[in-house]
mmCIF file of C-alpha atoms in Angstrom:
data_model
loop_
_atom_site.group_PDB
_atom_site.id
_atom_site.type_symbol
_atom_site.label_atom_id
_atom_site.label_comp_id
_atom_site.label_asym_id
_atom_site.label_seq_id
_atom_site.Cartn_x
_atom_site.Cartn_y
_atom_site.Cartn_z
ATOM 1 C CA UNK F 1 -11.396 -34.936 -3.044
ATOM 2 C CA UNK F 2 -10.437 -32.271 -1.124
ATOM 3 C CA UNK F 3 -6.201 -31.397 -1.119
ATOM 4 C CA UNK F 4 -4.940 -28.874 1.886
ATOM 5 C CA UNK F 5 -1.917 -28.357 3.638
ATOM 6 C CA UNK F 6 -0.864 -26.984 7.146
ATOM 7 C CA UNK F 7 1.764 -23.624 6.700
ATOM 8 C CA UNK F 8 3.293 -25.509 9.827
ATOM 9 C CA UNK F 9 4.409 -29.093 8.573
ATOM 10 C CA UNK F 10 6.077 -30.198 5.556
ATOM 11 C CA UNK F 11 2.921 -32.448 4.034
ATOM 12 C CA UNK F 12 -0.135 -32.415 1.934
ATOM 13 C CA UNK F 13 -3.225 -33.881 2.925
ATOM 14 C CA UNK F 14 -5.979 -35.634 0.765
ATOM 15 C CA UNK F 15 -9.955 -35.458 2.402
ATOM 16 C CA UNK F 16 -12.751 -37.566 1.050
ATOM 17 C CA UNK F 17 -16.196 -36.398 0.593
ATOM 18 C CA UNK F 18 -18.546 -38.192 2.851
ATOM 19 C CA UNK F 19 -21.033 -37.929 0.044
ATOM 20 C CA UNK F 20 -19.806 -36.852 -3.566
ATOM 21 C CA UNK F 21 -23.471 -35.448 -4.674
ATOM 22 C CA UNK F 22 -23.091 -33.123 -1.761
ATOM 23 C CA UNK F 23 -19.375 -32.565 -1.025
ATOM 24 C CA UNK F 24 -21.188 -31.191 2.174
ATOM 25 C CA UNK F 25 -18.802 -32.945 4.460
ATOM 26 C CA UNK F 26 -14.629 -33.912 4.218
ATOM 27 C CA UNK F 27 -12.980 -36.920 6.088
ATOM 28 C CA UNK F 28 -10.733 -39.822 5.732
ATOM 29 C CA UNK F 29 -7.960 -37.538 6.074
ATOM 30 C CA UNK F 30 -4.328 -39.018 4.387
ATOM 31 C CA UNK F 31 -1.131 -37.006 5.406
ATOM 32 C CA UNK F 32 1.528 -37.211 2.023
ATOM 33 C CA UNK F 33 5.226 -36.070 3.447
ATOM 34 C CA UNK F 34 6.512 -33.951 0.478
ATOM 35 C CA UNK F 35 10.060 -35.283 1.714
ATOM 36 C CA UNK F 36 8.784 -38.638 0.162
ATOM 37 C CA UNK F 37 7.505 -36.919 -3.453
ATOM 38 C CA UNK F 38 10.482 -34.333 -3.962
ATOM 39 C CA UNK F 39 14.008 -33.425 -2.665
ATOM 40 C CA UNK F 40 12.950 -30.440 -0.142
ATOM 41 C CA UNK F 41 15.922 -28.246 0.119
ATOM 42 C CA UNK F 42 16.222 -28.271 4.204
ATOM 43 C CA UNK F 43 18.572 -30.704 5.696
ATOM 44 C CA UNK F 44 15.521 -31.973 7.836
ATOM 45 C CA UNK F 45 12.683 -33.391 5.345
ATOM 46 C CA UNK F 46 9.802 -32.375 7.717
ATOM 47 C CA UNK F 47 11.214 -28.829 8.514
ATOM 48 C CA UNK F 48 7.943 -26.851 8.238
ATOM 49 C CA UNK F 49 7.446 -26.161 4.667
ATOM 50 C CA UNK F 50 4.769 -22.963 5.350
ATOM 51 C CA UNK F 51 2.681 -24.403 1.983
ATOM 52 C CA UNK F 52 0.605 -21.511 0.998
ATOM 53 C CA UNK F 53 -0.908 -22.786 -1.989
ATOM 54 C CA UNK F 54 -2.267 -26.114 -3.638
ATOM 55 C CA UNK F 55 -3.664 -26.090 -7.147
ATOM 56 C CA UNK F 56 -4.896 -29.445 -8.767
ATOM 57 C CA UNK F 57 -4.763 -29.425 -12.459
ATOM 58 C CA UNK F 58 -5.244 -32.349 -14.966
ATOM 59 C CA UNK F 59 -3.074 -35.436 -13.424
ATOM 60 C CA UNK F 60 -0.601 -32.984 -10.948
ATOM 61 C CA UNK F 61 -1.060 -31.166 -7.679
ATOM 62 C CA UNK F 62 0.734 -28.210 -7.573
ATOM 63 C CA UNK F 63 2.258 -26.774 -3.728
ATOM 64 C CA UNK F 64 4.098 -23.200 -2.979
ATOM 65 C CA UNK F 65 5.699 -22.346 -0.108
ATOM 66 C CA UNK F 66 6.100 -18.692 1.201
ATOM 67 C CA UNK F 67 9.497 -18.173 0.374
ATOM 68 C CA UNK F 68 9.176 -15.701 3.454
ATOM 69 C CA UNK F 69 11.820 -14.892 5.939
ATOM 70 C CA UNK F 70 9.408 -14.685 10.239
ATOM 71 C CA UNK F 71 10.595 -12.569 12.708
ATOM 72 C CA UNK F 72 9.972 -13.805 16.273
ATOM 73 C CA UNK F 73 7.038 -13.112 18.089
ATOM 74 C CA UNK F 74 6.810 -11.915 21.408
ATOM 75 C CA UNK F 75 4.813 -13.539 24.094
ATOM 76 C CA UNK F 76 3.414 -13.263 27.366
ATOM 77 C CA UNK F 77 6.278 -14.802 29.324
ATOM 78 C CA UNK F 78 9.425 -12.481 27.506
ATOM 79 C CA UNK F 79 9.446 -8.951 28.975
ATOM 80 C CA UNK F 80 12.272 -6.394 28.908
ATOM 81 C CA UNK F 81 15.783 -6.847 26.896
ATOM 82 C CA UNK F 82 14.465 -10.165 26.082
ATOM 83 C CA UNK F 83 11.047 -9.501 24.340
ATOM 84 C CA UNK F 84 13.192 -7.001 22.485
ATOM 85 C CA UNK F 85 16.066 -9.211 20.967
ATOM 86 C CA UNK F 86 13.423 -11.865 19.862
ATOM 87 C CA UNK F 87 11.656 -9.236 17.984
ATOM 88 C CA UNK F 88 15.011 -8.527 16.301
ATOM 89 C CA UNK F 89 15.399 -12.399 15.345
ATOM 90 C CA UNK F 90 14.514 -13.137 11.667
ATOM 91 C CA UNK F 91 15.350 -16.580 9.917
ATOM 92 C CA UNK F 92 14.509 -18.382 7.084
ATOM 93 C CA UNK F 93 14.168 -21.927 6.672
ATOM 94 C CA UNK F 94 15.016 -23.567 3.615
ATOM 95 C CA UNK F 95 11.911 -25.613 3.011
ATOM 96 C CA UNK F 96 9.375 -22.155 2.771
ATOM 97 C CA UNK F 97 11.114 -21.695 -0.836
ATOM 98 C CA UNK F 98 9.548 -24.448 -3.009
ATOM 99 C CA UNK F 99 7.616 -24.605 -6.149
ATOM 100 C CA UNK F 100 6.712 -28.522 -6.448
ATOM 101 C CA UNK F 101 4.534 -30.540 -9.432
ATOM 102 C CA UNK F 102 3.660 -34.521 -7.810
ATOM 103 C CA UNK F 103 1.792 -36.657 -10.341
ATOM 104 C CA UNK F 104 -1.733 -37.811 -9.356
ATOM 105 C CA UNK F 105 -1.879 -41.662 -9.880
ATOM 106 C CA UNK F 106 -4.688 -44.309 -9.038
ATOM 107 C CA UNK F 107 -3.319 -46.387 -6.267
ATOM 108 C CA UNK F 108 -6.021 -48.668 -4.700
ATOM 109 C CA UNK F 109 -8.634 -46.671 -6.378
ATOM 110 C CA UNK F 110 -8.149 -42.894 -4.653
ATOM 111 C CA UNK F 111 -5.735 -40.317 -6.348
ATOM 112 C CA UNK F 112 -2.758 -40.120 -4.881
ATOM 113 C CA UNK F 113 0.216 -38.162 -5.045
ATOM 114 C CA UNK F 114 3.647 -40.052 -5.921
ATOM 115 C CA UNK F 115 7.007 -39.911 -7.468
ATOM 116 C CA UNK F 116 6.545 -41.458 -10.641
ATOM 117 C CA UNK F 117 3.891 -42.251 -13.022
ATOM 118 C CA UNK F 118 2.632 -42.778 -16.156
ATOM 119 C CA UNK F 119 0.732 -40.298 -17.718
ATOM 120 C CA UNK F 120 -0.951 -40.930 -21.403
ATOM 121 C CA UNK F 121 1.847 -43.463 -22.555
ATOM 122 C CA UNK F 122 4.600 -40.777 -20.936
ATOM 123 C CA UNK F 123 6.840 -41.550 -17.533
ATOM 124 C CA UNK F 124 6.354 -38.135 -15.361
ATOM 125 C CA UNK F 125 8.430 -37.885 -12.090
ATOM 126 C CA UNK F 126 7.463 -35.166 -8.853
ATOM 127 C CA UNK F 127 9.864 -32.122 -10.009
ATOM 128 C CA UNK F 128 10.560 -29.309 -8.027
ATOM 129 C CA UNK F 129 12.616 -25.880 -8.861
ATOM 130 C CA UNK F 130 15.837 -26.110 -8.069
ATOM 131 C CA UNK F 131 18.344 -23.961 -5.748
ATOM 132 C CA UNK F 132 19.356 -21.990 -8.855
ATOM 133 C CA UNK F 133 15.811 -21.166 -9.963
ATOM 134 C CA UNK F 134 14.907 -20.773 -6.042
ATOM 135 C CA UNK F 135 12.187 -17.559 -6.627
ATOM 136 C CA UNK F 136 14.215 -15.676 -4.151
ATOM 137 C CA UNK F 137 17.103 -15.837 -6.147
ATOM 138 C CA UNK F 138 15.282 -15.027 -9.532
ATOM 139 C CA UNK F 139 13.573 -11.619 -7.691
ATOM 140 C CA UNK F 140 17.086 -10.255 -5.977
ATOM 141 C CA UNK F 141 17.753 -7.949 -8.635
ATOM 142 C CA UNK F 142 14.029 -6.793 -9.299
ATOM 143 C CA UNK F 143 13.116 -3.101 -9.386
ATOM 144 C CA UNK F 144 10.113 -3.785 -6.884
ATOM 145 C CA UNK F 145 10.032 -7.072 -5.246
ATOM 146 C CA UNK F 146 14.131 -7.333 -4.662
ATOM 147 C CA UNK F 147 14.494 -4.723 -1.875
ATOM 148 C CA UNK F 148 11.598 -6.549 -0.074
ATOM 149 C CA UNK F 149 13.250 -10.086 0.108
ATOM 150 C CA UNK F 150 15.231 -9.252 3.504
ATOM 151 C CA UNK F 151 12.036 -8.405 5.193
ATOM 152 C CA UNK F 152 9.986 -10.687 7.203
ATOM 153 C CA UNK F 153 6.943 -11.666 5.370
ATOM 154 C CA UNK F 154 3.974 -10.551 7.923
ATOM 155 C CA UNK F 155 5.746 -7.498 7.446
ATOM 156 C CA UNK F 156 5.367 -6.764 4.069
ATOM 157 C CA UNK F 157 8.217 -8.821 2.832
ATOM 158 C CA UNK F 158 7.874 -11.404 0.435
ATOM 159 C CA UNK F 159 5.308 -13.664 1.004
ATOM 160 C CA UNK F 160 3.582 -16.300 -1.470
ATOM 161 C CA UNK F 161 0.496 -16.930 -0.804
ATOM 162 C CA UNK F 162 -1.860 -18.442 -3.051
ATOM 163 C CA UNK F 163 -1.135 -20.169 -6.633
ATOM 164 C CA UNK F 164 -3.947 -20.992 -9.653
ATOM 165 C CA UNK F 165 -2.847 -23.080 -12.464
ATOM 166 C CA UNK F 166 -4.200 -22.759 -15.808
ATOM 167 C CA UNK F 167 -2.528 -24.846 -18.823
ATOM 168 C CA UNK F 168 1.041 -23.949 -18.998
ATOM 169 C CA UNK F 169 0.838 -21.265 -16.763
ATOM 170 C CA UNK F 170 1.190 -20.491 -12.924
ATOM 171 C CA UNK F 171 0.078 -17.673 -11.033
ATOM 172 C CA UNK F 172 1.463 -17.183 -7.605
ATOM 173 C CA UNK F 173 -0.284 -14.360 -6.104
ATOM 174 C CA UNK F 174 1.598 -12.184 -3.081
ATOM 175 C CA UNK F 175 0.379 -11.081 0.271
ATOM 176 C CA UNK F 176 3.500 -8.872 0.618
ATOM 177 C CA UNK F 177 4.821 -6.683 -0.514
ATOM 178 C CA UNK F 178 1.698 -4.490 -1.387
ATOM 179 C CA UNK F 179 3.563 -1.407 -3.042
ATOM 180 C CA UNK F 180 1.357 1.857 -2.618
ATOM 181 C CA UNK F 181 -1.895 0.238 -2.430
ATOM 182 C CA UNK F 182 -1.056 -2.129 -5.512
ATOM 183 C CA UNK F 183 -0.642 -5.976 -5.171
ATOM 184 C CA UNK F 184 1.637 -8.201 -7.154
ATOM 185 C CA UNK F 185 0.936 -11.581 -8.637
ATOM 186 C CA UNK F 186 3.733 -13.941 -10.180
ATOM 187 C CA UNK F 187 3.317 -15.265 -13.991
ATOM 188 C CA UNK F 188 5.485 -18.193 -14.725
ATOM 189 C CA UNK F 189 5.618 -21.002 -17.191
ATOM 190 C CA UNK F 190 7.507 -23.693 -15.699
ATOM 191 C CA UNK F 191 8.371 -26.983 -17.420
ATOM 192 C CA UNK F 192 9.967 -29.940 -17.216
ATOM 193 C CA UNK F 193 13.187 -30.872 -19.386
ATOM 194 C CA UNK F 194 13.029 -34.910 -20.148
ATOM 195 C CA UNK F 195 17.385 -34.682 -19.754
ATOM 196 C CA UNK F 196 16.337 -33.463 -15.946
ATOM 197 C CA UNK F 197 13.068 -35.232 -15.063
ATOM 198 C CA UNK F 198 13.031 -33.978 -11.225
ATOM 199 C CA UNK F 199 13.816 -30.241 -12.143
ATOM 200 C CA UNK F 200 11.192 -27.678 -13.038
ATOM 201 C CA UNK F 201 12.320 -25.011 -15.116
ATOM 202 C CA UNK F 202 11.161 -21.583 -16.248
ATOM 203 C CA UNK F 203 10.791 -20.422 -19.507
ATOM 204 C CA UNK F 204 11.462 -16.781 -20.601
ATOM 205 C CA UNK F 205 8.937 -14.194 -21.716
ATOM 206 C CA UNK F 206 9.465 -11.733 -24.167
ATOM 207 C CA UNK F 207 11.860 -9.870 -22.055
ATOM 208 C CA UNK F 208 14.313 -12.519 -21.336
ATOM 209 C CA UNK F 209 12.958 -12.420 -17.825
ATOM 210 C CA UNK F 210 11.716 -16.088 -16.570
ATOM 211 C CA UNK F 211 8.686 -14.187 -14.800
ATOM 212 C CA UNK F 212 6.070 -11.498 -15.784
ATOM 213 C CA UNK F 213 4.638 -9.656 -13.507
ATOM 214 C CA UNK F 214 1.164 -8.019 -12.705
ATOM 215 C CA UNK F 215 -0.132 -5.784 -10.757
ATOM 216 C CA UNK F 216 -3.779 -5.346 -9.002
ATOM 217 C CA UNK F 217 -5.521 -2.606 -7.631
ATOM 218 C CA UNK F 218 -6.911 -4.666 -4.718
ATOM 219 C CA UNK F 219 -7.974 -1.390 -2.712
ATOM 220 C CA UNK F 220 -4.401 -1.985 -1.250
ATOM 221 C CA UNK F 221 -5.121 -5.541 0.204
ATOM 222 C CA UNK F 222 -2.666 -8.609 -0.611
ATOM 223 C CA UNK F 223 -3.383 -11.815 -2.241
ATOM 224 C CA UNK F 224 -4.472 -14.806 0.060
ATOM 225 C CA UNK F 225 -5.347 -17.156 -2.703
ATOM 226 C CA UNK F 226 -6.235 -17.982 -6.244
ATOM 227 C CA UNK F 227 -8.780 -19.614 -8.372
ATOM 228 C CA UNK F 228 -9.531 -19.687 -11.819
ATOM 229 C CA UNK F 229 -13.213 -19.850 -13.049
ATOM 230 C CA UNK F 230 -13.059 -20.136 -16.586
ATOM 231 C CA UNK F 231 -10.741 -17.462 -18.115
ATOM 232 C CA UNK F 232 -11.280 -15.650 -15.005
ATOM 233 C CA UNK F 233 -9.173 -15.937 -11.613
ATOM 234 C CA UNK F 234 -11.166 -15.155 -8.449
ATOM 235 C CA UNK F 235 -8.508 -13.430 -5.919
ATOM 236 C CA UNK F 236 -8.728 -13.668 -2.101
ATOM 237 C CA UNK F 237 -7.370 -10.950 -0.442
ATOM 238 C CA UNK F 238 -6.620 -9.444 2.764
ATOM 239 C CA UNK F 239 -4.034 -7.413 4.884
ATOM 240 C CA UNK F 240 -0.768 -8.121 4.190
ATOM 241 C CA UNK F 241 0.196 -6.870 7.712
ATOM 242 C CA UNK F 242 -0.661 -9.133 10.978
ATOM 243 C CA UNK F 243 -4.427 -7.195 11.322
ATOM 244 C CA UNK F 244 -7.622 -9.308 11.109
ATOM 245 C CA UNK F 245 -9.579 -7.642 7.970
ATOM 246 C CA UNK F 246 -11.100 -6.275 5.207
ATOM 247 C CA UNK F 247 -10.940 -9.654 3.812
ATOM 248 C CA UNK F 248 -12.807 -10.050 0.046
ATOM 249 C CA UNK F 249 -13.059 -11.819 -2.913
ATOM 250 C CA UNK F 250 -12.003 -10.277 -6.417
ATOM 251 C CA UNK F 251 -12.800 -11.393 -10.160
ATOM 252 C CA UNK F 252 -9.556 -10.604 -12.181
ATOM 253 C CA UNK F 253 -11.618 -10.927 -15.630
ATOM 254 C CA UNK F 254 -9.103 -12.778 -18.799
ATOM 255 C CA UNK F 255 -6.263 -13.447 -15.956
ATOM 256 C CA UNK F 256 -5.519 -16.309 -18.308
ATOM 257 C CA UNK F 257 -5.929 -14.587 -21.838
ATOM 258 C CA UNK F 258 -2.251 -14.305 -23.181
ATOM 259 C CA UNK F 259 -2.693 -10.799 -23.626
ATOM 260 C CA UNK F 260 -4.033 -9.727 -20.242
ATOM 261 C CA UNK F 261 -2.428 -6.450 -19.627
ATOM 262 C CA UNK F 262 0.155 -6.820 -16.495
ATOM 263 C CA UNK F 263 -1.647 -3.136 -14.617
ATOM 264 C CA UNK F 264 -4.658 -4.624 -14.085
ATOM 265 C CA UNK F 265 -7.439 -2.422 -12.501
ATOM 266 C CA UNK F 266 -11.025 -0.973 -13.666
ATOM 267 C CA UNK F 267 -13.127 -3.116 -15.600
ATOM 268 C CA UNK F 268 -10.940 -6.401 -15.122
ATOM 269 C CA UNK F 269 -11.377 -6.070 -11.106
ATOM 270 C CA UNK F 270 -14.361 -6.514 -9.888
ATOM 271 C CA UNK F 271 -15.145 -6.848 -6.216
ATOM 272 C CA UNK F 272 -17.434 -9.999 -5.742
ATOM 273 C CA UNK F 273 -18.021 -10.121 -2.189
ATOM 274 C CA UNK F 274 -17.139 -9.256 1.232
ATOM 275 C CA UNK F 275 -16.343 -12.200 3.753
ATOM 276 C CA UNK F 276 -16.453 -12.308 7.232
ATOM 277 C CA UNK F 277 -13.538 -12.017 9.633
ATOM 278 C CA UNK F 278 -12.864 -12.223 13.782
ATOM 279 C CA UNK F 279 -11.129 -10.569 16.118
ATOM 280 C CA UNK F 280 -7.700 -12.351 16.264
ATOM 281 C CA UNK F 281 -8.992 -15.180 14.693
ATOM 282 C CA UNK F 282 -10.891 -16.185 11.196
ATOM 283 C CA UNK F 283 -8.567 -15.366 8.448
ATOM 284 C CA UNK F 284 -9.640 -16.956 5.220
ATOM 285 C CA UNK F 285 -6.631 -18.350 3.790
ATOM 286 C CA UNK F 286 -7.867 -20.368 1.053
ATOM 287 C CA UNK F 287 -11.006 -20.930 -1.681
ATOM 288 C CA UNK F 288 -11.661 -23.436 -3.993
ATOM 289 C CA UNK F 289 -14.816 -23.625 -6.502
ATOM 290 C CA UNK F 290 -17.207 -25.807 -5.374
ATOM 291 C CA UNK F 291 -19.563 -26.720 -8.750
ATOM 292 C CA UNK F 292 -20.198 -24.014 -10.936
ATOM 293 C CA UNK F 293 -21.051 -21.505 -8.851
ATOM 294 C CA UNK F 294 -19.833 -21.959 -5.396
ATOM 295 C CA UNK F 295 -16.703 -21.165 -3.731
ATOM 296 C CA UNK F 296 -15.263 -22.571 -0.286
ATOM 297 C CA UNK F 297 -13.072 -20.505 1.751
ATOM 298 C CA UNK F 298 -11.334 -22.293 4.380
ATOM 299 C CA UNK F 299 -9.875 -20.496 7.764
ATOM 300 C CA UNK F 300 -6.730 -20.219 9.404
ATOM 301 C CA UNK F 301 -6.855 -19.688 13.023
ATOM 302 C CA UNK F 302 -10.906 -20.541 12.664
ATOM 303 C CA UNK F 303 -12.916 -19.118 15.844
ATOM 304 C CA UNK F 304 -14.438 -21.105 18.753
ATOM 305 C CA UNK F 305 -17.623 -21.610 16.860
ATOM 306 C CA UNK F 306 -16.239 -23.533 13.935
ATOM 307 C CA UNK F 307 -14.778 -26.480 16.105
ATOM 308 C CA UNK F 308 -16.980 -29.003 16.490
ATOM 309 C CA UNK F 309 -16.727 -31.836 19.134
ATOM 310 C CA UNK F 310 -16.040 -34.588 16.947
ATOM 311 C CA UNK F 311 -12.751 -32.538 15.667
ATOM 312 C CA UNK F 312 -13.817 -31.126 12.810
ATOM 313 C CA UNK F 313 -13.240 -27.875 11.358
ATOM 314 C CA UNK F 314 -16.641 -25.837 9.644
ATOM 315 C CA UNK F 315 -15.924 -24.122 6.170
ATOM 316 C CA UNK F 316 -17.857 -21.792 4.479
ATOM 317 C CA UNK F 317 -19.503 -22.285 1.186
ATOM 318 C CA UNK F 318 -20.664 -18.887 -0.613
ATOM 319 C CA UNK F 319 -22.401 -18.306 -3.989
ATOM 320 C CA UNK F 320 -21.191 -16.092 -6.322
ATOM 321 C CA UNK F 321 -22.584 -13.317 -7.763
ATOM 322 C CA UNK F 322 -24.850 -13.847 -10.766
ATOM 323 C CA UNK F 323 -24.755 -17.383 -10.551
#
């Protein structure tokens, strides 16, 4: 299987492998409307979601939005007084600020997401984080990330973009804001009370806060996506402003030891390797291990030379270091 989502709908979609020795080649593409799993908070169900991150773990499929406010573009047409106002437009849509967990069940043989299952003898229902544990509203009184939450994501606002699950914990990893040179990534531990089966939760850390947070020295890039390898978490990153590169992958060595230190930098950041990027187009956006010692990085806005004429989209598959 292969689970993505487009930033510009409100769905999930499951790809099959053509051949599962090889995994060489994705089709058979089913769209899930996360209207159908969960209760989105929009008024309209398929209001663009902007899904930045997918994370399968054991029987659930994890999806983030960007919780990110856009400012409107300007384009070709809008000159003058009017280019101006739009680029002094910035909205939010309800539906960016979600933090979902849909069960995986069997249905006609293929994993599928759904509303309710059974899981090892237990009933488990899709759950979601609720208006009043919205992340927004947890980070408006934090010392770094709280003055950022007005601002428009692409620039340097909030802006989830990638998420790694590993046991109880989440990791939501930030493109914006990068705060003198340092990016942030999210710790949570979110659960499910059985009183409020459709509600994720968030317990508290030491500090009474319902989040911990790290931060990387990423050589001032943002995070595009997670990973975890092991104990590890491999880190895309790139600009957090609209500009086409450096774009690279990380190691963040023990991400998911309990004591791993929340300034992370020297020895537990390693630079991995160096991925290709285009001029206005080609922005890796998301990776995925492939085996043991593969990743595939997928591309948003992917260049003329990745569309094929049968519609599909080419990936890249790159080995990591020492493997």
């Amino acid at each position: 299987m292969l689970w993505i989502a487009g930033d510009e709908t409100a769905t999930v979609e499951r790809l099959l492998a053509d051949d599962p020795a090889k995994a060489a080649e994705f089709g058979q593409e089913t769209s899930f409307r996360l209207g159908d799993l969960v209760d989105l908070p929009g008024e309209d169900a398929d209001e663009e979601a902007d899904v930045e991150g997918l994370a399968r773990s054991g029987p659930f499929l994890w999806a983030v939005g960007s919780h990110s406010l856009r400012r409107k573009q300007i384009k070709e047409r809008h000159e003058g007084d009017k280019a101006l106002k739009r680029l002094a437009r910035i909205e939010g849509q309800d539906n960016r600020q979600i933090l979902v967990r849909v069960p995986i069940a069997d249905v006609d043989g293929l994993p599928t997401p759904v509303r309710e299952t059974v899981i090892d003898g237990k009933p488990h229902r899709a759950a979601a984080l609720s208006r009043r544990d919205n992340l927004r509203s947890l980070l408006r009184d934090d010392e770094h990330l709280g003055p950022f939450l007005p601002i428009p994501g692409k620039d340097n606002g909030l802006d989830i973009e990638g998420i790694a699950v590993r046991g109880d914990r989440v990791y939501l990893g930030l493109r914006g804001p990068v705060l003198r040179g340092w990016a942030f990534v999210l710790e949570l531990r979110p659960y499910v009370d059985d009183s409020d089966p459709d509600r994720l939760r968030l317990r508290d850390f030491d500090d009474d806060l319902p989040y911990r947070k790290h931060v990387l020295d990423l050589d001032g890039l943002g995070v595009r996506d997670l990973c975890p390898d092991g104990d590890d978490l491999l880190i895309l990153a790139g600009p957090t402003m609209d500009l086409d590169g450096p774009v690279r992958i990380y190691r963040w060595h023990g991400a998911a030891r309990l004591d791993t230190p929340q300034i992370v930098r020297d020895d537990l950041i390693t630079r991995e390797l160096d991925l290709t990027f285009g001029e206005g187009d080609d922005h890796a956006e998301g990776l995925s291990m492939l085996g043991t010692d593969r990743v595939l990085v997928v591309y948003d806005s992917p260049a003329r030379a990745r569309l094929t004429d049968d519609g599909s989209v080419i990936a890249d598959v790159v080995l990591l270091p020492g493997r």
